Amino acid sequence: MVQKSRKPASPAKPGSAAEPKRRGRPRAYEPDVALGRALDLFRKGGFAATSLDDLSAATGMNRPSLYGAFGDKRELYIKSYQRYRDNARAALADIFRAQLPLRKRLERIYQVALDIYVTGEEGPKGCFTVLTAASDAVNDPVIRAMVVDALTELDKAFASCFRIGKQRGELPEDADPLVLAQIASATLHTVAIRARAHVPRKELEAIVKGAIGVMTGAGK
């Protein structure tokens, strides 16, 4: 008995069930997107209160993917905090460098800072440095060094503003730019804390206005 020859299998058509499905890479796997979501979690809850499960759910990445993209949880935290610092620096850099009258420059700096502090899908988030990283810095020398660097950088930026203002005659001769810079930074820190506590923006703006009046009228 002669067997009938079988027809060769025809090639699978594109899109047919025989063709293996290609897996698209979810948007959450984009480093910038995932890091931004991790930043939001860490900024709100800090290092200890943010679990890997929380991070996985927020980014859409499983643990191996998180490790592969960012390293361990501590490394992801540090990268998130650095992202926050980079974003804040970018938002304020042009204002600190702008050739504006001292009072106007201070008003704009605090306005932008408040925009950062009072925003958040689940309520005002305040400042990562003051409200989150400063607490986590207690037990981590790397985070502590980053916090000290952030505070020092802010003091120097404000000191430059006051130094220029003094040279222009906008401050009295006995005004100390460094002391004024520390007061300016402290004002920024207190409104960040109050913003996190849901103090209305109008009240925060009133604090800022009073502080600017004291700083620009020092020694008079």
PDB file of C-alpha atoms in Angstrom:
ATOM      1  CA  MET A   1       0.000   0.000   0.000  1.00  0.00           C
ATOM      2  CA  VAL A   2       1.481   3.286  -1.104  1.00  0.00           C
ATOM      3  CA  GLN A   3       1.254   6.147   1.337  1.00  0.00           C
ATOM      4  CA  LYS A   4       0.140   9.434   0.002  1.00  0.00           C
ATOM      5  CA  SER A   5       2.767  12.133   0.284  1.00  0.00           C
ATOM      6  CA  ARG A   6       1.981  14.815   2.769  1.00  0.00           C
ATOM      7  CA  LYS A   7       1.970  18.429   1.728  1.00  0.00           C
ATOM      8  CA  PRO A   8       4.670  20.467   3.416  1.00  0.00           C
ATOM      9  CA  ALA A   9       3.310  22.659   6.163  1.00  0.00           C
ATOM     10  CA  SER A  10       2.671  26.133   4.908  1.00  0.00           C
ATOM     11  CA  PRO A  11       4.540  28.913   6.743  1.00  0.00           C
ATOM     12  CA  ALA A  12       2.597  30.619   9.486  1.00  0.00           C
ATOM     13  CA  LYS A  13       1.027  33.861   8.475  1.00  0.00           C
ATOM     14  CA  PRO A  14       2.042  36.976  10.323  1.00  0.00           C
ATOM     15  CA  GLY A  15      -0.208  37.463  13.330  1.00  0.00           C
ATOM     16  CA  SER A  16      -1.376  33.829  13.328  1.00  0.00           C
ATOM     17  CA  ALA A  17      -1.455  31.731  16.487  1.00  0.00           C
ATOM     18  CA  ALA A  18       1.649  29.860  15.352  1.00  0.00           C
ATOM     19  CA  GLU A  19       3.766  32.993  15.511  1.00  0.00           C
ATOM     20  CA  PRO A  20       5.136  33.644  18.990  1.00  0.00           C
ATOM     21  CA  LYS A  21       3.759  36.795  20.541  1.00  0.00           C
ATOM     22  CA  ARG A  22       6.144  39.631  21.070  1.00  0.00           C
ATOM     23  CA  ARG A  23       6.042  41.146  24.482  1.00  0.00           C
ATOM     24  CA  GLY A  24       6.035  44.893  24.565  1.00  0.00           C
ATOM     25  CA  ARG A  25       7.985  46.640  27.287  1.00  0.00           C
ATOM     26  CA  PRO A  26       5.582  48.376  29.697  1.00  0.00           C
ATOM     27  CA  ARG A  27       6.018  52.116  30.136  1.00  0.00           C
ATOM     28  CA  ALA A  28       6.794  51.569  33.790  1.00  0.00           C
ATOM     29  CA  TYR A  29       9.983  49.849  32.736  1.00  0.00           C
ATOM     30  CA  GLU A  30      11.285  53.108  31.339  1.00  0.00           C
ATOM     31  CA  PRO A  31      13.903  54.179  33.895  1.00  0.00           C
ATOM     32  CA  ASP A  32      12.676  57.784  34.146  1.00  0.00           C
ATOM     33  CA  VAL A  33       9.075  56.709  34.720  1.00  0.00           C
ATOM     34  CA  ALA A  34       9.945  54.043  37.271  1.00  0.00           C
ATOM     35  CA  LEU A  35      12.361  56.300  39.136  1.00  0.00           C
ATOM     36  CA  GLY A  36       9.756  59.046  39.322  1.00  0.00           C
ATOM     37  CA  ARG A  37       7.238  56.661  40.862  1.00  0.00           C
ATOM     38  CA  ALA A  38       9.800  55.365  43.334  1.00  0.00           C
ATOM     39  CA  LEU A  39      10.659  58.961  44.255  1.00  0.00           C
ATOM     40  CA  ASP A  40       7.018  59.689  45.067  1.00  0.00           C
ATOM     41  CA  LEU A  41       6.838  56.678  47.400  1.00  0.00           C
ATOM     42  CA  PHE A  42      10.106  57.358  49.192  1.00  0.00           C
ATOM     43  CA  ARG A  43       9.342  61.055  49.546  1.00  0.00           C
ATOM     44  CA  LYS A  44       6.073  60.247  51.249  1.00  0.00           C
ATOM     45  CA  GLY A  45       7.052  57.327  53.464  1.00  0.00           C
ATOM     46  CA  GLY A  46      10.821  57.321  53.759  1.00  0.00           C
ATOM     47  CA  PHE A  47      13.146  54.357  53.393  1.00  0.00           C
ATOM     48  CA  ALA A  48      11.920  51.984  56.121  1.00  0.00           C
ATOM     49  CA  ALA A  49       8.187  52.447  55.515  1.00  0.00           C
ATOM     50  CA  THR A  50       8.468  51.841  51.758  1.00  0.00           C
ATOM     51  CA  SER A  51       8.606  48.119  50.996  1.00  0.00           C
ATOM     52  CA  LEU A  52       9.849  46.378  47.876  1.00  0.00           C
ATOM     53  CA  ASP A  53       6.268  45.247  47.280  1.00  0.00           C
ATOM     54  CA  ASP A  54       5.185  48.900  47.348  1.00  0.00           C
ATOM     55  CA  LEU A  55       7.895  49.808  44.853  1.00  0.00           C
ATOM     56  CA  SER A  56       7.044  46.853  42.632  1.00  0.00           C
ATOM     57  CA  ALA A  57       3.359  47.781  42.569  1.00  0.00           C
ATOM     58  CA  ALA A  58       4.072  51.466  41.862  1.00  0.00           C
ATOM     59  CA  THR A  59       6.592  50.880  39.086  1.00  0.00           C
ATOM     60  CA  GLY A  60       5.021  47.774  37.535  1.00  0.00           C
ATOM     61  CA  MET A  61       8.369  46.008  37.881  1.00  0.00           C
ATOM     62  CA  ASN A  62       8.980  42.782  39.747  1.00  0.00           C
ATOM     63  CA  ARG A  63      11.850  42.527  42.210  1.00  0.00           C
ATOM     64  CA  PRO A  64      14.409  41.040  39.797  1.00  0.00           C
ATOM     65  CA  SER A  65      13.638  43.830  37.334  1.00  0.00           C
ATOM     66  CA  LEU A  66      14.020  46.471  40.036  1.00  0.00           C
ATOM     67  CA  TYR A  67      17.348  45.007  41.105  1.00  0.00           C
ATOM     68  CA  GLY A  68      18.523  44.827  37.516  1.00  0.00           C
ATOM     69  CA  ALA A  69      17.574  48.418  36.739  1.00  0.00           C
ATOM     70  CA  PHE A  70      18.471  50.195  39.967  1.00  0.00           C
ATOM     71  CA  GLY A  71      20.289  47.861  42.347  1.00  0.00           C
ATOM     72  CA  ASP A  72      18.924  47.167  45.814  1.00  0.00           C
ATOM     73  CA  LYS A  73      16.347  49.222  47.698  1.00  0.00           C
ATOM     74  CA  ARG A  74      18.970  51.509  49.247  1.00  0.00           C
ATOM     75  CA  GLU A  75      20.486  52.294  45.855  1.00  0.00           C
ATOM     76  CA  LEU A  76      17.025  53.042  44.469  1.00  0.00           C
ATOM     77  CA  TYR A  77      16.360  55.369  47.413  1.00  0.00           C
ATOM     78  CA  ILE A  78      19.619  57.242  46.855  1.00  0.00           C
ATOM     79  CA  LYS A  79      18.928  57.574  43.129  1.00  0.00           C
ATOM     80  CA  SER A  80      15.408  58.818  43.905  1.00  0.00           C
ATOM     81  CA  TYR A  81      16.694  61.436  46.335  1.00  0.00           C
ATOM     82  CA  GLN A  82      19.313  62.548  43.815  1.00  0.00           C
ATOM     83  CA  ARG A  83      16.562  62.899  41.208  1.00  0.00           C
ATOM     84  CA  TYR A  84      14.607  65.104  43.616  1.00  0.00           C
ATOM     85  CA  ARG A  85      17.653  67.290  44.225  1.00  0.00           C
ATOM     86  CA  ASP A  86      18.342  67.573  40.502  1.00  0.00           C
ATOM     87  CA  ASN A  87      14.733  68.568  39.815  1.00  0.00           C
ATOM     88  CA  ALA A  88      14.654  71.150  42.612  1.00  0.00           C
ATOM     89  CA  ARG A  89      17.994  72.596  41.512  1.00  0.00           C
ATOM     90  CA  ALA A  90      16.784  72.901  37.935  1.00  0.00           C
ATOM     91  CA  ALA A  91      13.583  74.631  39.054  1.00  0.00           C
ATOM     92  CA  LEU A  92      15.444  77.232  41.130  1.00  0.00           C
ATOM     93  CA  ALA A  93      18.772  77.685  39.337  1.00  0.00           C
ATOM     94  CA  ASP A  94      17.645  80.369  36.902  1.00  0.00           C
ATOM     95  CA  ILE A  95      16.017  82.414  39.668  1.00  0.00           C
ATOM     96  CA  PHE A  96      19.105  82.279  41.865  1.00  0.00           C
ATOM     97  CA  ARG A  97      21.186  83.494  38.901  1.00  0.00           C
ATOM     98  CA  ALA A  98      18.697  86.086  37.666  1.00  0.00           C
ATOM     99  CA  GLN A  99      19.653  89.740  37.833  1.00  0.00           C
ATOM    100  CA  LEU A 100      16.650  90.815  39.877  1.00  0.00           C
ATOM    101  CA  PRO A 101      16.223  93.123  42.861  1.00  0.00           C
ATOM    102  CA  LEU A 102      16.821  91.150  46.061  1.00  0.00           C
ATOM    103  CA  ARG A 103      13.256  91.235  47.344  1.00  0.00           C
ATOM    104  CA  LYS A 104      11.827  90.182  43.971  1.00  0.00           C
ATOM    105  CA  ARG A 105      14.320  87.360  43.677  1.00  0.00           C
ATOM    106  CA  LEU A 106      13.477  86.048  47.144  1.00  0.00           C
ATOM    107  CA  GLU A 107       9.763  86.226  46.413  1.00  0.00           C
ATOM    108  CA  ARG A 108      10.208  84.135  43.260  1.00  0.00           C
ATOM    109  CA  ILE A 109      12.424  81.568  45.000  1.00  0.00           C
ATOM    110  CA  TYR A 110       9.833  80.964  47.699  1.00  0.00           C
ATOM    111  CA  GLN A 111       7.001  80.890  45.180  1.00  0.00           C
ATOM    112  CA  VAL A 112       8.665  78.091  43.216  1.00  0.00           C
ATOM    113  CA  ALA A 113       9.558  76.237  46.418  1.00  0.00           C
ATOM    114  CA  LEU A 114       5.945  76.376  47.590  1.00  0.00           C
ATOM    115  CA  ASP A 115       4.823  75.048  44.224  1.00  0.00           C
ATOM    116  CA  ILE A 116       7.048  72.026  44.878  1.00  0.00           C
ATOM    117  CA  TYR A 117       6.013  71.567  48.508  1.00  0.00           C
ATOM    118  CA  VAL A 118       2.235  71.859  48.252  1.00  0.00           C
ATOM    119  CA  THR A 119       1.730  69.595  45.230  1.00  0.00           C
ATOM    120  CA  GLY A 120       0.973  65.870  45.316  1.00  0.00           C
ATOM    121  CA  GLU A 121      -1.829  63.567  44.282  1.00  0.00           C
ATOM    122  CA  GLU A 122      -2.385  62.495  47.895  1.00  0.00           C
ATOM    123  CA  GLY A 123      -1.736  65.874  49.479  1.00  0.00           C
ATOM    124  CA  PRO A 124       1.227  68.204  50.000  1.00  0.00           C
ATOM    125  CA  LYS A 125       4.572  66.401  50.128  1.00  0.00           C
ATOM    126  CA  GLY A 126       6.844  69.070  51.524  1.00  0.00           C
ATOM    127  CA  CYS A 127      10.597  68.785  51.079  1.00  0.00           C
ATOM    128  CA  PHE A 128      12.348  65.429  50.578  1.00  0.00           C
ATOM    129  CA  THR A 129      15.541  66.729  52.216  1.00  0.00           C
ATOM    130  CA  VAL A 130      13.988  68.128  55.374  1.00  0.00           C
ATOM    131  CA  LEU A 131      11.098  65.738  55.956  1.00  0.00           C
ATOM    132  CA  THR A 132      12.384  62.410  54.654  1.00  0.00           C
ATOM    133  CA  ALA A 133      16.098  62.236  53.949  1.00  0.00           C
ATOM    134  CA  ALA A 134      17.045  64.023  57.186  1.00  0.00           C
ATOM    135  CA  SER A 135      15.411  61.210  59.174  1.00  0.00           C
ATOM    136  CA  ASP A 136      16.920  58.448  57.058  1.00  0.00           C
ATOM    137  CA  ALA A 137      20.338  60.127  57.337  1.00  0.00           C
ATOM    138  CA  VAL A 138      20.614  59.148  61.001  1.00  0.00           C
ATOM    139  CA  ASN A 139      21.711  55.603  60.183  1.00  0.00           C
ATOM    140  CA  ASP A 140      23.199  56.023  56.701  1.00  0.00           C
ATOM    141  CA  PRO A 141      26.406  58.014  56.174  1.00  0.00           C
ATOM    142  CA  VAL A 142      25.873  58.345  52.412  1.00  0.00           C
ATOM    143  CA  ILE A 143      22.381  59.802  52.807  1.00  0.00           C
ATOM    144  CA  ARG A 144      23.654  61.991  55.643  1.00  0.00           C
ATOM    145  CA  ALA A 145      26.388  63.388  53.409  1.00  0.00           C
ATOM    146  CA  MET A 146      23.817  64.094  50.688  1.00  0.00           C
ATOM    147  CA  VAL A 147      21.582  65.951  53.159  1.00  0.00           C
ATOM    148  CA  VAL A 148      24.465  68.066  54.491  1.00  0.00           C
ATOM    149  CA  ASP A 149      25.510  68.833  50.918  1.00  0.00           C
ATOM    150  CA  ALA A 150      21.950  69.888  50.035  1.00  0.00           C
ATOM    151  CA  LEU A 151      21.719  72.199  53.055  1.00  0.00           C
ATOM    152  CA  THR A 152      25.145  73.702  52.379  1.00  0.00           C
ATOM    153  CA  GLU A 153      24.337  74.234  48.700  1.00  0.00           C
ATOM    154  CA  LEU A 154      21.137  76.069  49.613  1.00  0.00           C
ATOM    155  CA  ASP A 155      22.927  78.287  52.138  1.00  0.00           C
ATOM    156  CA  LYS A 156      25.569  79.204  49.555  1.00  0.00           C
ATOM    157  CA  ALA A 157      22.959  80.031  46.920  1.00  0.00           C
ATOM    158  CA  PHE A 158      21.088  82.325  49.326  1.00  0.00           C
ATOM    159  CA  ALA A 159      24.345  83.884  50.547  1.00  0.00           C
ATOM    160  CA  SER A 160      25.212  84.814  46.983  1.00  0.00           C
ATOM    161  CA  CYS A 161      21.833  86.561  46.628  1.00  0.00           C
ATOM    162  CA  PHE A 162      22.366  88.582  49.801  1.00  0.00           C
ATOM    163  CA  ARG A 163      25.971  89.380  48.919  1.00  0.00           C
ATOM    164  CA  ILE A 164      24.898  90.816  45.569  1.00  0.00           C
ATOM    165  CA  GLY A 165      22.033  92.678  47.234  1.00  0.00           C
ATOM    166  CA  LYS A 166      24.442  94.218  49.718  1.00  0.00           C
ATOM    167  CA  GLN A 167      26.787  95.320  46.934  1.00  0.00           C
ATOM    168  CA  ARG A 168      23.851  97.018  45.237  1.00  0.00           C
ATOM    169  CA  GLY A 169      22.910  98.899  48.378  1.00  0.00           C
ATOM    170  CA  GLU A 170      19.748  96.860  48.986  1.00  0.00           C
ATOM    171  CA  LEU A 171      20.965  95.852  52.448  1.00  0.00           C
ATOM    172  CA  PRO A 172      22.571  97.874  55.245  1.00  0.00           C
ATOM    173  CA  GLU A 173      26.343  97.853  55.665  1.00  0.00           C
ATOM    174  CA  ASP A 174      26.210  95.699  58.792  1.00  0.00           C
ATOM    175  CA  ALA A 175      24.143  92.948  57.135  1.00  0.00           C
ATOM    176  CA  ASP A 176      25.836  89.527  57.173  1.00  0.00           C
ATOM    177  CA  PRO A 177      25.005  87.599  53.947  1.00  0.00           C
ATOM    178  CA  LEU A 178      25.803  84.214  55.526  1.00  0.00           C
ATOM    179  CA  VAL A 179      23.566  84.769  58.555  1.00  0.00           C
ATOM    180  CA  LEU A 180      20.766  86.027  56.317  1.00  0.00           C
ATOM    181  CA  ALA A 181      21.245  82.979  54.087  1.00  0.00           C
ATOM    182  CA  GLN A 182      20.785  80.653  57.056  1.00  0.00           C
ATOM    183  CA  ILE A 183      17.606  82.498  58.030  1.00  0.00           C
ATOM    184  CA  ALA A 184      16.375  82.234  54.434  1.00  0.00           C
ATOM    185  CA  SER A 185      17.057  78.479  54.417  1.00  0.00           C
ATOM    186  CA  ALA A 186      15.363  78.054  57.793  1.00  0.00           C
ATOM    187  CA  THR A 187      12.294  79.843  56.443  1.00  0.00           C
ATOM    188  CA  LEU A 188      12.228  77.450  53.513  1.00  0.00           C
ATOM    189  CA  HIS A 189      12.426  74.505  55.910  1.00  0.00           C
ATOM    190  CA  THR A 190       9.610  75.698  58.153  1.00  0.00           C
ATOM    191  CA  VAL A 191       7.194  76.281  55.270  1.00  0.00           C
ATOM    192  CA  ALA A 192       8.069  72.800  53.962  1.00  0.00           C
ATOM    193  CA  ILE A 193       7.128  71.265  57.310  1.00  0.00           C
ATOM    194  CA  ARG A 194       3.932  73.290  57.557  1.00  0.00           C
ATOM    195  CA  ALA A 195       3.012  72.434  53.972  1.00  0.00           C
ATOM    196  CA  ARG A 196       3.299  68.728  54.812  1.00  0.00           C
ATOM    197  CA  ALA A 197       0.940  69.376  57.724  1.00  0.00           C
ATOM    198  CA  HIS A 198      -1.607  70.834  55.256  1.00  0.00           C
ATOM    199  CA  VAL A 199      -1.277  74.421  56.444  1.00  0.00           C
ATOM    200  CA  PRO A 200      -3.062  76.520  53.778  1.00  0.00           C
ATOM    201  CA  ARG A 201      -0.844  78.126  51.162  1.00  0.00           C
ATOM    202  CA  LYS A 202      -2.056  81.619  52.084  1.00  0.00           C
ATOM    203  CA  GLU A 203      -0.679  81.132  55.595  1.00  0.00           C
ATOM    204  CA  LEU A 204       2.619  79.868  54.202  1.00  0.00           C
ATOM    205  CA  GLU A 205       2.835  82.890  51.909  1.00  0.00           C
ATOM    206  CA  ALA A 206       2.219  85.161  54.907  1.00  0.00           C
ATOM    207  CA  ILE A 207       5.160  83.556  56.731  1.00  0.00           C
ATOM    208  CA  VAL A 208       7.346  84.032  53.672  1.00  0.00           C
ATOM    209  CA  LYS A 209       6.306  87.661  53.268  1.00  0.00           C
ATOM    210  CA  GLY A 210       7.122  88.430  56.896  1.00  0.00           C
ATOM    211  CA  ALA A 211      10.482  86.644  56.705  1.00  0.00           C
ATOM    212  CA  ILE A 212      11.473  88.498  53.527  1.00  0.00           C
ATOM    213  CA  GLY A 213      10.582  91.773  55.230  1.00  0.00           C
ATOM    214  CA  VAL A 214      12.852  90.930  58.177  1.00  0.00           C
ATOM    215  CA  MET A 215      15.712  89.762  55.962  1.00  0.00           C
ATOM    216  CA  THR A 216      15.699  92.696  53.572  1.00  0.00           C
ATOM    217  CA  GLY A 217      15.260  95.209  56.390  1.00  0.00           C
ATOM    218  CA  ALA A 218      17.944  93.711  58.687  1.00  0.00           C
ATOM    219  CA  GLY A 219      19.914  96.290  60.636  1.00  0.00           C
ATOM    220  CA  LYS A 220      17.682  99.242  59.730  1.00  0.00           C
TER     221      LYS A 220
END
